[in-house]
């Protein structure tokens, strides 16, 4: 209810928080497993710094989406879910790079 009015919410509006959480965590877990397996193909510096650059661009694009008034709620929802998936991918890539750096420290 909003100010005494009954509002009919769609499935996406009711479950968007769990959709975003699941999308992020699944992408993060799968890519972290892949990064651990194929860590020797890319330098640690590229994995860490590249991930930060992609995060910056990704969140900038997602933030700019609110400036467009003609965008429907469905488009905003799916762009947000895609942004969370890509954030999980590059979070795992960055974590793999940081873990690789820390593994070289003396005990």
Short mmCIF file of C-alpha atoms in Angstrom, two decimals:
data_model
loop_
_atom_site.label_atom_id
_atom_site.label_comp_id
_atom_site.label_asym_id
_atom_site.label_seq_id
_atom_site.Cartn_x
_atom_site.Cartn_y
_atom_site.Cartn_z
CA UNK A 1 0.00 0.00 0.00
CA UNK A 2 1.18 3.45 -0.91
CA UNK A 3 -0.69 6.30 0.81
CA UNK A 4 -3.79 4.17 1.27
CA UNK A 5 -3.83 2.81 -2.28
CA UNK A 6 -3.37 -0.85 -3.14
CA UNK A 7 -0.60 -1.31 -5.69
CA UNK A 8 -0.29 -4.41 -7.86
CA UNK A 9 3.38 -5.32 -8.07
CA UNK A 10 4.86 -7.56 -10.75
CA UNK A 11 7.00 -10.62 -10.02
CA UNK A 12 10.15 -8.67 -10.92
CA UNK A 13 9.26 -5.90 -8.47
CA UNK A 14 8.68 -8.38 -5.67
CA UNK A 15 11.83 -10.50 -6.16
CA UNK A 16 14.42 -8.13 -7.61
CA UNK A 17 16.67 -8.24 -4.55
CA UNK A 18 17.04 -12.01 -4.62
CA UNK A 19 17.46 -11.97 -8.42
CA UNK A 20 20.31 -9.49 -8.14
CA UNK A 21 21.97 -11.42 -5.29
CA UNK A 22 21.77 -14.75 -7.07
CA UNK A 23 23.00 -13.27 -10.35
CA UNK A 24 26.03 -11.69 -8.65
CA UNK A 25 26.98 -14.71 -6.54
CA UNK A 26 26.62 -17.31 -9.30
CA UNK A 27 28.68 -15.21 -11.72
CA UNK A 28 31.30 -14.59 -9.04
CA UNK A 29 31.63 -18.29 -8.09
CA UNK A 30 31.80 -19.60 -11.66
CA UNK A 31 34.33 -17.04 -12.82
CA UNK A 32 36.49 -17.44 -9.70
CA UNK A 33 36.75 -21.17 -10.45
CA UNK A 34 37.72 -20.39 -14.05
CA UNK A 35 40.23 -17.73 -12.99
CA UNK A 36 41.91 -20.10 -10.54
CA UNK A 37 42.21 -22.74 -13.26
CA UNK A 38 43.54 -20.43 -16.00
CA UNK A 39 45.38 -17.83 -13.92
CA UNK A 40 48.61 -18.14 -15.90
CA UNK A 41 47.06 -16.74 -19.12
CA UNK A 42 46.86 -13.13 -17.86
CA UNK A 43 49.14 -11.09 -15.64
CA UNK A 44 48.02 -10.28 -12.11
CA UNK A 45 48.35 -6.59 -12.82
CA UNK A 46 45.97 -6.83 -15.78
CA UNK A 47 43.45 -8.85 -13.77
CA UNK A 48 43.39 -6.37 -10.87
CA UNK A 49 43.67 -3.04 -12.70
CA UNK A 50 41.54 -4.17 -15.63
CA UNK A 51 38.79 -5.21 -13.25
CA UNK A 52 38.82 -1.82 -11.53
CA UNK A 53 38.62 0.01 -14.86
CA UNK A 54 35.70 -2.15 -16.03
CA UNK A 55 33.92 -1.62 -12.67
CA UNK A 56 34.33 2.14 -13.01
CA UNK A 57 32.91 2.15 -16.56
CA UNK A 58 30.13 -0.31 -15.67
CA UNK A 59 28.88 1.64 -12.67
CA UNK A 60 29.17 4.89 -14.63
CA UNK A 61 26.94 3.52 -17.39
CA UNK A 62 24.47 2.11 -14.88
CA UNK A 63 24.34 5.45 -13.05
CA UNK A 64 23.81 7.39 -16.28
CA UNK A 65 20.78 5.22 -17.03
CA UNK A 66 18.70 7.23 -14.55
CA UNK A 67 19.07 10.36 -16.68
CA UNK A 68 16.93 8.91 -19.46
CA UNK A 69 13.25 9.38 -18.66
CA UNK A 70 11.96 7.35 -21.62
CA UNK A 71 13.50 4.08 -20.43
CA UNK A 72 10.94 1.54 -19.21
CA UNK A 73 11.16 -0.17 -15.83
CA UNK A 74 11.78 -3.54 -17.51
CA UNK A 75 14.83 -2.21 -19.34
CA UNK A 76 16.20 -0.67 -16.14
CA UNK A 77 15.65 -3.97 -14.32
CA UNK A 78 17.48 -6.08 -16.91
CA UNK A 79 20.32 -3.58 -17.29
CA UNK A 80 20.72 -3.64 -13.50
CA UNK A 81 20.78 -7.45 -13.41
CA UNK A 82 23.31 -7.52 -16.28
CA UNK A 83 25.39 -4.92 -14.44
CA UNK A 84 25.38 -7.12 -11.31
CA UNK A 85 26.41 -10.18 -13.34
CA UNK A 86 29.30 -8.29 -14.92
CA UNK A 87 30.24 -6.87 -11.52
CA UNK A 88 30.42 -10.43 -10.15
CA UNK A 89 32.58 -11.50 -13.09
CA UNK A 90 35.11 -8.73 -12.62
CA UNK A 91 35.00 -9.02 -8.84
CA UNK A 92 36.08 -12.64 -9.15
CA UNK A 93 38.78 -11.67 -11.64
CA UNK A 94 40.11 -9.01 -9.27
CA UNK A 95 39.95 -11.37 -6.28
CA UNK A 96 41.88 -14.02 -8.19
CA UNK A 97 44.59 -11.48 -9.01
CA UNK A 98 44.83 -10.28 -5.42
CA UNK A 99 44.95 -13.85 -4.10
CA UNK A 100 47.77 -14.57 -6.56
CA UNK A 101 49.74 -11.57 -5.30
CA UNK A 102 49.24 -12.52 -1.67
CA UNK A 103 50.36 -16.10 -2.36
CA UNK A 104 53.82 -14.77 -3.24
CA UNK A 105 54.34 -13.16 0.17
CA UNK A 106 56.73 -14.98 2.49
CA UNK A 107 55.10 -17.03 5.27
#
